Coordinates of C-alpha atoms (C1' of nucleotides) in Angstrom, one line a residue:
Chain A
X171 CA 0.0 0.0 0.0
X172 CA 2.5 2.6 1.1
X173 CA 5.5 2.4 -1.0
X174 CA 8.3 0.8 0.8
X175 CA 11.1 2.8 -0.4
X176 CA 14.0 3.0 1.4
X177 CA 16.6 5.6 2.2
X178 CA 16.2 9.0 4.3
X179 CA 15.1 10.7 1.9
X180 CA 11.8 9.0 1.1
X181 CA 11.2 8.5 5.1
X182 CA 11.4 12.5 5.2
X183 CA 9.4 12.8 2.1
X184 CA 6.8 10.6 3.0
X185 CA 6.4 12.6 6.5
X186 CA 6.5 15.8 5.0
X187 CA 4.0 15.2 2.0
X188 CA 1.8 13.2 4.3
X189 CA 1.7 16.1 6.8
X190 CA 1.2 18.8 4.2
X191 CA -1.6 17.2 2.4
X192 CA -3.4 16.3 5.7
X193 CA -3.7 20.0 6.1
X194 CA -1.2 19.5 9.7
X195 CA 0.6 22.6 8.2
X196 CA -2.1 25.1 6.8
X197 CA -1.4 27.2 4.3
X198 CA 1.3 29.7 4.9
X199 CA 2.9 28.1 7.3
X200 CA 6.6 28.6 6.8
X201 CA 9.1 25.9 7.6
X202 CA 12.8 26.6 7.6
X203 CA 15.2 23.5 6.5
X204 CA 17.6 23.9 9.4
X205 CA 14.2 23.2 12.0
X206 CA 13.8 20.3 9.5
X207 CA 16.4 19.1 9.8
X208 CA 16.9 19.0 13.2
X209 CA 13.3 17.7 13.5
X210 CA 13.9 14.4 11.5
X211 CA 17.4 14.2 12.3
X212 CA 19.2 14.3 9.0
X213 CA 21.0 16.6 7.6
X214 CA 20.6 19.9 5.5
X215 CA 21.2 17.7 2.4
X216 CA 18.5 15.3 3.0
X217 CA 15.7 18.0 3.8
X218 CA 16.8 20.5 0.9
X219 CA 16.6 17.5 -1.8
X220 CA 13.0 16.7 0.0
X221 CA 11.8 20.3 -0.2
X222 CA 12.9 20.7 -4.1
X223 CA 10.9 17.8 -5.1
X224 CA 7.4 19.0 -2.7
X225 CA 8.7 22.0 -4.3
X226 CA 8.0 20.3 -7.6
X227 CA 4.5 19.1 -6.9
X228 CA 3.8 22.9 -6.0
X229 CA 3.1 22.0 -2.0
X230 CA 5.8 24.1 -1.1
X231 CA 7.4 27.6 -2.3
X232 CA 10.9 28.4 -1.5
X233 CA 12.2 31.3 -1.1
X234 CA 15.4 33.1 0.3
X235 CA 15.6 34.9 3.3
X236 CA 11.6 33.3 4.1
X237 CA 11.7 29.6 4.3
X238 CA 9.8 27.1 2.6
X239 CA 6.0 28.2 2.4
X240 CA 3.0 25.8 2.0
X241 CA 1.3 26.8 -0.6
X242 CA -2.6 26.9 -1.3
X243 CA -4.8 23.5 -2.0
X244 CA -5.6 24.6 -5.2
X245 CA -1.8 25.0 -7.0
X246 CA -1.2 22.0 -5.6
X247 CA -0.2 18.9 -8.3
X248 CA -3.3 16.7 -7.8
X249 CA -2.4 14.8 -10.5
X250 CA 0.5 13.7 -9.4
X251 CA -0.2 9.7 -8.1
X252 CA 2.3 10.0 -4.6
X253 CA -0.2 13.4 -3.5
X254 CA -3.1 11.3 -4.7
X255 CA -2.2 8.5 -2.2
X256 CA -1.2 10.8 0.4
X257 CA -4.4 12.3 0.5
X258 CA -6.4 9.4 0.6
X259 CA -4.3 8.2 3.3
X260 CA -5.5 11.5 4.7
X261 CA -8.4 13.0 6.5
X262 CA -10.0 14.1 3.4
X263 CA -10.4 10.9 1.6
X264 CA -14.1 11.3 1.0
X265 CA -13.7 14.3 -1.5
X266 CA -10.9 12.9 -2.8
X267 CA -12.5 9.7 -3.6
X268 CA -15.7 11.4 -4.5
X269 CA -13.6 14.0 -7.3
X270 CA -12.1 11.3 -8.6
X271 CA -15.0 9.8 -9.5
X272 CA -16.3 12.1 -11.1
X273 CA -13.2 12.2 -13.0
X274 CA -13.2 8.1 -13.9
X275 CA -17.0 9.1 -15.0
X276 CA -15.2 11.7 -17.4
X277 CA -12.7 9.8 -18.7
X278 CA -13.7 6.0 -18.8
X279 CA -17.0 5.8 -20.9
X280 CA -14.4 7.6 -23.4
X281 CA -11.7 5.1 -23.1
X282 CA -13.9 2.4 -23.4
X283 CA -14.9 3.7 -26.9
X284 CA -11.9 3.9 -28.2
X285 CA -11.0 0.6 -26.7
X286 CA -13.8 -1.1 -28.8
X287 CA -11.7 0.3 -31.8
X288 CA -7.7 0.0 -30.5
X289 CA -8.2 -3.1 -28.5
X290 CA -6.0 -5.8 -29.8
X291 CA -7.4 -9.5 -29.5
X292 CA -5.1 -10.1 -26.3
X293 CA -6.2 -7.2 -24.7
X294 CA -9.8 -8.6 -25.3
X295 CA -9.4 -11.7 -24.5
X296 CA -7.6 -10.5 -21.3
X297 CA -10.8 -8.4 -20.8
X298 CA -13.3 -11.1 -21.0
X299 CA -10.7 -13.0 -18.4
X300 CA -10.7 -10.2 -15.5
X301 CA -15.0 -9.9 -16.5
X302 CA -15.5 -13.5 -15.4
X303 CA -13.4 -13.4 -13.0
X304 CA -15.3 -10.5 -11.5
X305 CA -18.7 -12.6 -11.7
X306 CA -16.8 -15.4 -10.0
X307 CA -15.7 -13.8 -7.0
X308 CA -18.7 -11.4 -6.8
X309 CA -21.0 -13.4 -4.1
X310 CA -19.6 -14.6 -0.4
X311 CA -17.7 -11.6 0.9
X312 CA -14.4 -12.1 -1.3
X313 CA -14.4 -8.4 -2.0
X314 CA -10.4 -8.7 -2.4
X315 CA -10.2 -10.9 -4.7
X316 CA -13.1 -9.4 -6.8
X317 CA -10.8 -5.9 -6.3
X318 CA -7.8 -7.5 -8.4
X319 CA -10.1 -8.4 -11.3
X320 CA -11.9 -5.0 -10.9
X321 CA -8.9 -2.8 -10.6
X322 CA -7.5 -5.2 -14.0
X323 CA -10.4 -4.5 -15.8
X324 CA -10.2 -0.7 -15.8
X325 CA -6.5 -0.8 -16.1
X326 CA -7.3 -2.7 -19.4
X327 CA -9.8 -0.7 -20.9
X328 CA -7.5 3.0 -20.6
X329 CA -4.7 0.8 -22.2
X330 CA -6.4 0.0 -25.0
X331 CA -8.0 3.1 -25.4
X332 CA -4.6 3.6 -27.2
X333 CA -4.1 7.1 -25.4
X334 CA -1.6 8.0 -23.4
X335 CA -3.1 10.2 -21.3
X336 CA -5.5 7.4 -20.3
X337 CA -3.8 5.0 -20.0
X338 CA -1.7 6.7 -17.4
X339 CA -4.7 7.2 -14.9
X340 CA -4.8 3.3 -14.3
X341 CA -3.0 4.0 -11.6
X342 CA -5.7 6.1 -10.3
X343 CA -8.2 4.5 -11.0
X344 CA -6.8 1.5 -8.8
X345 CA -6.2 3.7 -6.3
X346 CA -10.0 4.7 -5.8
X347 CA -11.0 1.4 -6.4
X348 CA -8.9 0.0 -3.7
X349 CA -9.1 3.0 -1.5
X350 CA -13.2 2.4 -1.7
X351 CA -12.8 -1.3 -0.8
X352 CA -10.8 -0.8 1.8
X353 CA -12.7 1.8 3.8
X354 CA -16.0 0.3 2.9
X355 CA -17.4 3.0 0.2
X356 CA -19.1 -0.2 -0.8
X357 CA -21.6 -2.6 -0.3
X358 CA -21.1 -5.7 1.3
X359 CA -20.9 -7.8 -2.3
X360 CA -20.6 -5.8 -5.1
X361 CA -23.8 -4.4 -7.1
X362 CA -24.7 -7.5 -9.4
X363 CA -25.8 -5.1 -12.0
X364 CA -22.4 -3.2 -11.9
X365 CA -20.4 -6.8 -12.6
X366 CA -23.1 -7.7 -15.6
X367 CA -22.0 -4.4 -16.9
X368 CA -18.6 -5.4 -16.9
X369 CA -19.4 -8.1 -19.0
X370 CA -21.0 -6.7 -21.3
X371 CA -18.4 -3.9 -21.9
X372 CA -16.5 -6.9 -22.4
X373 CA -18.5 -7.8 -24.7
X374 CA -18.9 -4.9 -26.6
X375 CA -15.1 -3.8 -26.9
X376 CA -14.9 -7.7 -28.6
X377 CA -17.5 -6.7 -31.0
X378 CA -15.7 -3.7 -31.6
X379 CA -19.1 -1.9 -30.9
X380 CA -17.8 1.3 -29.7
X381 CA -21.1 3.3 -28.7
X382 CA -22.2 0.6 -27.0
X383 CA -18.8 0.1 -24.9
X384 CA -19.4 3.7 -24.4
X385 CA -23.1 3.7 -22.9
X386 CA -21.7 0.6 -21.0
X387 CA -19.3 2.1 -19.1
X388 CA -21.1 5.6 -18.3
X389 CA -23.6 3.0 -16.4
X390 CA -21.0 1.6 -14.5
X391 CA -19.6 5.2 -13.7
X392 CA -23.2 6.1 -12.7
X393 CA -23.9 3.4 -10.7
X394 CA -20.1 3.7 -8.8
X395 CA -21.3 8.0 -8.2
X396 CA -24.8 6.5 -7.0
X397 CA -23.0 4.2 -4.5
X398 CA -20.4 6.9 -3.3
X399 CA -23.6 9.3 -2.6
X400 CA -25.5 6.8 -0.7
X401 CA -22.2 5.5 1.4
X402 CA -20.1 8.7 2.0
X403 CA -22.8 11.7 1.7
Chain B
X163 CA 5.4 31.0 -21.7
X164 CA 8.4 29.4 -20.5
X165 CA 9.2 29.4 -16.5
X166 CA 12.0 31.8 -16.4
X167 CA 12.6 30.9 -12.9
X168 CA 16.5 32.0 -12.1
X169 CA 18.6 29.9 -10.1
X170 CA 20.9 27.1 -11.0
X171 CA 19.0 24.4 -10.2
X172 CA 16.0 25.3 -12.1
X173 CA 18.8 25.8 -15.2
X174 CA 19.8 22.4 -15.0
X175 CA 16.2 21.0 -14.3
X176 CA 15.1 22.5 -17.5
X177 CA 17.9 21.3 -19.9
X178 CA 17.7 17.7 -18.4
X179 CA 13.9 17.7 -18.4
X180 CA 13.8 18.8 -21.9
X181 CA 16.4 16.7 -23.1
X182 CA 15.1 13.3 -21.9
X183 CA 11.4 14.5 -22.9
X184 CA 12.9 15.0 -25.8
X185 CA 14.0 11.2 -26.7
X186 CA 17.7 12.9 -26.5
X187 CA 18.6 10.3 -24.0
X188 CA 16.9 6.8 -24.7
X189 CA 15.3 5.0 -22.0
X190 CA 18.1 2.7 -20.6
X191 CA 20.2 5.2 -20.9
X192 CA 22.3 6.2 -17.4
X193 CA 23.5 9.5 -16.7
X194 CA 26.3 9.8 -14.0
X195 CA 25.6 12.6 -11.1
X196 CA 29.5 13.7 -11.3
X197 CA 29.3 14.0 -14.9
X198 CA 26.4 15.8 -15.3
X199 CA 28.3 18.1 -12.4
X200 CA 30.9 18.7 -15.1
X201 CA 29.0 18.8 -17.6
X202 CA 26.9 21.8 -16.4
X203 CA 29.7 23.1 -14.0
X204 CA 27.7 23.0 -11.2
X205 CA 28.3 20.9 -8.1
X206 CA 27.1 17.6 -7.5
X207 CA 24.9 18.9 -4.7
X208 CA 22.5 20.8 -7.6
X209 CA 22.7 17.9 -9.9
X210 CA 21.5 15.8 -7.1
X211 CA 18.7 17.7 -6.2
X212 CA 17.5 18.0 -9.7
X213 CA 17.8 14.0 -10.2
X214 CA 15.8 13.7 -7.2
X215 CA 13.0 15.9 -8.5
X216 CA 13.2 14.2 -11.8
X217 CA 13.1 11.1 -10.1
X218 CA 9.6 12.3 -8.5
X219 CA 8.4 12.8 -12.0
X220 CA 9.5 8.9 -13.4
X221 CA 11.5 10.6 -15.7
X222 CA 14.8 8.7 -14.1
X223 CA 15.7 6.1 -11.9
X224 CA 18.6 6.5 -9.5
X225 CA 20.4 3.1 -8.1
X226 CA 23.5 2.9 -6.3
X227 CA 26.2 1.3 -8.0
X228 CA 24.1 1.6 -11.6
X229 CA 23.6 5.7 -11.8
X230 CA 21.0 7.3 -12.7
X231 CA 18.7 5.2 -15.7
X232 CA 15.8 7.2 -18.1
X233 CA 12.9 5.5 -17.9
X234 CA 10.7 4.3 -20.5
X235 CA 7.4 6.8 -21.7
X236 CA 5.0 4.7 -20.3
X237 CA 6.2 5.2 -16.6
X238 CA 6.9 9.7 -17.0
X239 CA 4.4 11.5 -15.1
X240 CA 2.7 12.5 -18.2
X241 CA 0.3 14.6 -16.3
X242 CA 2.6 16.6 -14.8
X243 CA 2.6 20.7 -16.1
X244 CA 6.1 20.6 -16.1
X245 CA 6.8 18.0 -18.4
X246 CA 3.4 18.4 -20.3
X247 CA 5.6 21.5 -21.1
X248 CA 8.6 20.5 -21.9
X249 CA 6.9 17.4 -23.6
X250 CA 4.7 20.4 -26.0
X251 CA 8.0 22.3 -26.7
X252 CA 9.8 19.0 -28.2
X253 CA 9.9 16.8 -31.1
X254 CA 6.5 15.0 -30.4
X255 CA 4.2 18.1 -29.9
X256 CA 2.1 16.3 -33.0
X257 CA 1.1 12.9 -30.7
X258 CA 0.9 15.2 -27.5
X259 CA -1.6 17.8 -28.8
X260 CA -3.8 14.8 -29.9
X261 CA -4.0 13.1 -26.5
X262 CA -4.2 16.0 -24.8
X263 CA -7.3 17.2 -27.1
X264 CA -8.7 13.6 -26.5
X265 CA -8.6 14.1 -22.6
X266 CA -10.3 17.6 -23.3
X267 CA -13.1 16.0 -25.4
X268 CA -14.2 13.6 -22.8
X269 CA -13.7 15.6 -19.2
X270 CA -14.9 19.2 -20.8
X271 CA -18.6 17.8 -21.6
X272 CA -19.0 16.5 -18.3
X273 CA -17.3 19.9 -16.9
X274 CA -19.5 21.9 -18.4
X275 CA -22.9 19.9 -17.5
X276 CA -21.8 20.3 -13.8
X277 CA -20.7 23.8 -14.4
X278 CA -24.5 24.6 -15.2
X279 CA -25.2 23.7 -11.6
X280 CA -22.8 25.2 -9.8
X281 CA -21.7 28.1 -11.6
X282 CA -21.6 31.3 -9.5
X283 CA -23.7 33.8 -10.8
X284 CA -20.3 35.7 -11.6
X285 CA -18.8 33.4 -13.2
X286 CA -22.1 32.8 -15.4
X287 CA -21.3 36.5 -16.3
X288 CA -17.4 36.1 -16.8
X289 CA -18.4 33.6 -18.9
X290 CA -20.5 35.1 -21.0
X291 CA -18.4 37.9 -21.5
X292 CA -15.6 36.2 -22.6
X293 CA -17.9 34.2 -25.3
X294 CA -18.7 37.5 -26.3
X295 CA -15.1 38.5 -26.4
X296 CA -14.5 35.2 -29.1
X297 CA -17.0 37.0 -30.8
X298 CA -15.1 39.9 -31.3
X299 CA -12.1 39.0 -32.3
X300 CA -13.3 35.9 -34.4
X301 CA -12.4 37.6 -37.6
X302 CA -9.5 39.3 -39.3
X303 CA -6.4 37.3 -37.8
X304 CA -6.9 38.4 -34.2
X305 CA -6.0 34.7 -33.1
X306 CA -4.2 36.2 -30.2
X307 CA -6.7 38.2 -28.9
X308 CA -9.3 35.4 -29.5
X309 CA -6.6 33.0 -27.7
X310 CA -7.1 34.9 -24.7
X311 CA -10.9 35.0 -24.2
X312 CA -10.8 31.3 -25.6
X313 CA -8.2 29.9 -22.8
X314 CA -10.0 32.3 -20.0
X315 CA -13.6 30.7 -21.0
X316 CA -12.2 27.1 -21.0
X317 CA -10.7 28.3 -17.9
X318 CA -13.9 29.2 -16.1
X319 CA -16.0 25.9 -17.5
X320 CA -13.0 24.0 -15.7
X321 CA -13.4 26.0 -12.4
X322 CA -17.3 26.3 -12.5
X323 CA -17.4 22.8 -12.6
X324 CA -16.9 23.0 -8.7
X325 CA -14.3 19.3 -9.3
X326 CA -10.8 19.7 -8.1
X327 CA -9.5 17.3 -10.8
X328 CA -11.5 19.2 -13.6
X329 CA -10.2 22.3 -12.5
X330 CA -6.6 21.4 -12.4
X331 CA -6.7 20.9 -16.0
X332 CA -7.1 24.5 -17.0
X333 CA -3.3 25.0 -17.4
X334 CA -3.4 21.8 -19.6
X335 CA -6.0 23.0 -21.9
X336 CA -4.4 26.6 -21.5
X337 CA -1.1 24.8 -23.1
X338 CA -3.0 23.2 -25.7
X339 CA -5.3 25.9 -27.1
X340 CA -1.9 28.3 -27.2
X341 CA 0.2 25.4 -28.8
X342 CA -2.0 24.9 -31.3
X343 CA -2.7 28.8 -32.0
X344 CA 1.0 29.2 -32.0
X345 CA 2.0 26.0 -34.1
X346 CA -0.8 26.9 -36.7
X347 CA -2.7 23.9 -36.1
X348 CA -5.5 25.9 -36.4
X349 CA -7.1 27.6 -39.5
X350 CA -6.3 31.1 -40.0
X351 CA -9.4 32.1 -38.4
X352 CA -11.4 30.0 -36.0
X353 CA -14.1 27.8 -37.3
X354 CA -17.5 30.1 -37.3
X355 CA -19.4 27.2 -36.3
X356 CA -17.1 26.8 -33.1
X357 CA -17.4 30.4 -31.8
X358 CA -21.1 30.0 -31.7
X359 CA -20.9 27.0 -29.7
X360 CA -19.2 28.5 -27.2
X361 CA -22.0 31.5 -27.2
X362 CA -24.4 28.5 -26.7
X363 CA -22.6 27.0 -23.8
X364 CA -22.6 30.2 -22.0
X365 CA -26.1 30.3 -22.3
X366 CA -27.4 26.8 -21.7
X367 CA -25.0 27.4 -18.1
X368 CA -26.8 30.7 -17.4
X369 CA -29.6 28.8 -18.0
X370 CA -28.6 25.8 -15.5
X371 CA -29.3 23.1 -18.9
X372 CA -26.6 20.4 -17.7
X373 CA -27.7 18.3 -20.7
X374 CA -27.6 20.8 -23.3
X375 CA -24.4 22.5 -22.2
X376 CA -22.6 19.0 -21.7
X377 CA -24.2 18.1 -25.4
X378 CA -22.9 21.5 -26.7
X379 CA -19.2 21.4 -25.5
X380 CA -19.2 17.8 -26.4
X381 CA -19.7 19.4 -30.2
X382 CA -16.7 21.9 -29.9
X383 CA -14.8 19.0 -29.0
X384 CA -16.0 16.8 -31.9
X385 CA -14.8 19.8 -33.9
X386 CA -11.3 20.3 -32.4
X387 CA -10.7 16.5 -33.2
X388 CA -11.6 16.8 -36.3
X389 CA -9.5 20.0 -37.4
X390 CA -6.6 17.9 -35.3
X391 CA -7.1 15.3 -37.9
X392 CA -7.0 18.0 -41.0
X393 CA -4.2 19.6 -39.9
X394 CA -1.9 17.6 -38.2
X395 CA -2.4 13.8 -39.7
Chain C
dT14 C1' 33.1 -27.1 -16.7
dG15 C1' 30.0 -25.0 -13.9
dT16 C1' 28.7 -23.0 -9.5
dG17 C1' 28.6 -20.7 -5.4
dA18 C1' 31.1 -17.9 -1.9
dC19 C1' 34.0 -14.0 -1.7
dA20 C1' 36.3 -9.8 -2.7
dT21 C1' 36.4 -5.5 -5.3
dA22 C1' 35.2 -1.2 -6.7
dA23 C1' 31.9 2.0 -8.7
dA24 C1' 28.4 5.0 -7.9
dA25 C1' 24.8 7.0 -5.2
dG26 C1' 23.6 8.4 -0.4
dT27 C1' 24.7 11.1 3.6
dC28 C1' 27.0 14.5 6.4
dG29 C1' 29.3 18.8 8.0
dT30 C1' 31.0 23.0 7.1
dA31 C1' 32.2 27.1 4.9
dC32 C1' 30.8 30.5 1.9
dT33 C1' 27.6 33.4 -1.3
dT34 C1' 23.4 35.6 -2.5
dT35 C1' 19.1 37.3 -1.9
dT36 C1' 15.9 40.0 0.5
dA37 C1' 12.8 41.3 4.6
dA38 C1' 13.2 44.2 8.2
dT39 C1' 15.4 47.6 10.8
dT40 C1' 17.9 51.7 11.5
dC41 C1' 19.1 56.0 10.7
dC42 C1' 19.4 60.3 8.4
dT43 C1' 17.1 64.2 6.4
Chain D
dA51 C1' 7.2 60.8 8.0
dG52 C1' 9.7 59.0 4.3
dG53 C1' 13.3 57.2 2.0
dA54 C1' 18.1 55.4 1.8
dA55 C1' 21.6 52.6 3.8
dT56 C1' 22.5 48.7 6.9
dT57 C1' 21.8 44.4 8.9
dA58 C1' 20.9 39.8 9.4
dA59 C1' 18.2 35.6 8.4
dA60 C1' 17.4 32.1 5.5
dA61 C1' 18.1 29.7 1.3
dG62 C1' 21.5 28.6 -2.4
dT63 C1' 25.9 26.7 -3.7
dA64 C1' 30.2 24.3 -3.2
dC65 C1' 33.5 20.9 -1.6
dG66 C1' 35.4 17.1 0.6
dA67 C1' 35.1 13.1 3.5
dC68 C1' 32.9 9.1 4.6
dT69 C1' 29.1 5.2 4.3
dT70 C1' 26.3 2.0 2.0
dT71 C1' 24.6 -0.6 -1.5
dT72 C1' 25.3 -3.7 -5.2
dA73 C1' 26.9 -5.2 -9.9
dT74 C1' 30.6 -7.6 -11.4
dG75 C1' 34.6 -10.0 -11.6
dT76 C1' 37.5 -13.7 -9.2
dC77 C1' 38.7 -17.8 -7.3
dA78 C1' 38.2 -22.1 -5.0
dC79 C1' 35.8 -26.2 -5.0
dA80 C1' 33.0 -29.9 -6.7

DNA sequence: TGTGACATAAAAGTCGTACTTTTAATTCCT
DNA sequence: AGGAATTAAAAGTACGACTTTTATGTCACA
């Protein structure tokens, strides 16, 4: 779950990032490397390196003569996946989870239609794979193993959708999908007509059917929005 | 347009940045820290901290022992401003300002049907002001002045739409709509049909019509795909 | 001849210190 | 009171020494 990584630097990163994105430092708050450094006990090095790089997802401002400045929510780099995780490790979760969402509802039923065009025979057979798999593990509280197939599924589909910038939020994607399994966004089983759906997208990216994967999938991304508004309000 | 931003380290991070964006350094490729110090006559304690903060962007890979390795595409933080940047300046604007324009055509629709219900009233009036604005300046080569009130609209759809993620992406689309103004993928003046459109959209969010303005942005993005695919094959 | 333990060295990681540069804030002069 | 000169605080940069990891080459043994 949270990346391993070893080495000062990342332990010090991690701390930071965590602590800045769970709002412990509000906005404005200035921190000045040589307190840092003394606070996590490494040296000026360490902390400088792991200020450039918050610097980098626009957490933090440096500046001479100030000190490092947390900056604003909103210049923060929400795309970037390590403030993702950190803030839905974080007190705000439920937005999180709920904009991204609304995001995947954005993004997927588009994927998936170009997917019915791009997808190449592996990718659908691979497709109809993680959709049965889903129907196998969807009854008797096996949520985990019904997340793997799930969190395959998507990953699939933005990969095939043969863009880039798709294909890129599987990580994401997984992320909300395990984050909302773990922390019981969900129902007990999953919604059966959310794993038929799967199928059938399944179906439709086979037949090349691209409207259809399309329609598909904005279901599924309804019915997920539904679920989120009924479990986290 | 490009981060001036003095300072050694931001020197470095830009010619690196740009350089391995730009496919000068193949993935597999390892870069040494105390040659790149020569190499940029800078000390090792800059070059460090500019690995490290390419390293937070999957651009490299550092490993003791190994150096420091490019990755491949497919693991870059593609979403990141900085390297959508550098990315936009390089050799492969063509593929970028197509996946870019892909994202845009399936999160703008949705953006816009949730900016007709929660657009401020002054941003329903910024809004249609800078419609107006496209208007204006829609004829007699003014692209520059119609780039403005173009990127500001976007802008405010983006914000309006009251979703973090969706609103994060107005610097994206802000790079896009410039690099295809200044890289004449773009007719000479902008396509009639397109600036009324935009009128429309203003109006159906005034009018709090989810449907009609998610239906009517999805048009201007039908259309930008489709000059994309005159103009740039 | 192959294989596994061992030694070697290359490169990143870490540290401490000294020095430079920028700039907010204070002082001081008119 | 206002503006110019001074000060000092903090980041930026550099350098050198040392540590740690680890890929690779070596050698002994089967």
């Amino acid at each position: 779950m949270t990346t391993p990584a070893p080495g000062l630097h990342s332990h010090v990163l991690a701390a930071l990032g965590l602590a800045i994105t769970a709002g412990e430092y509000p906005p404005g708050t200035v921190l000045r490397t040589d307190e840092l450094a003394q606070r996590f006990d490494v040296s000026r090095t360490v902390v400088r390196e792991v200020v450039r790089v918050l610097e980098s997802m626009r957490l933090v401002e440096s500046r001479r003569r100030v000190g490092v400045t947390v900056q604003p929510t909103p210049s923060w780099n929400v795309y970037d996946p390590q403030v993702i995780r950190w803030r839905l490790a974080g007190a705000d979760r439920p937005r999180q989870l709920r904009s991204l969402t609304v995001l995947r509802s954005a993004v997927e039923p588009v994927a998936a239609g170009l997917a019915a065009l791009h997808a190449t025979p592996e990718q659908c057979r691979d497709l109809t794979e993680r959709a049965l798999g889903m129907v196998a593990t969807s009854r008797g509280r096996q949520l985990d193993a019904y997340l793997v197939h799930d969190v395959a599924f998507h990953r699939i589909v933005l990969e095939a959708s043969g863009n880039e910038m798709f294909a890129r939020l599987g990580d994401v994607v997984a992320e909300v999908l395990t984050g909302r399994t773990h922390h019981h966004v969900m129902f007990e089983d999953p919604d059966p007509a959310a794993v038929t759906l799967h199928v059938q997208v399944a179906e439709a990216v086979r037949e090349r059917d691209a409207d259809r994967a399309e329609a598909l999938t904005r279901e599924i991304a309804v019915g997920a929005l539904r679920e989120l508004d009924v479990l986290a309000p």
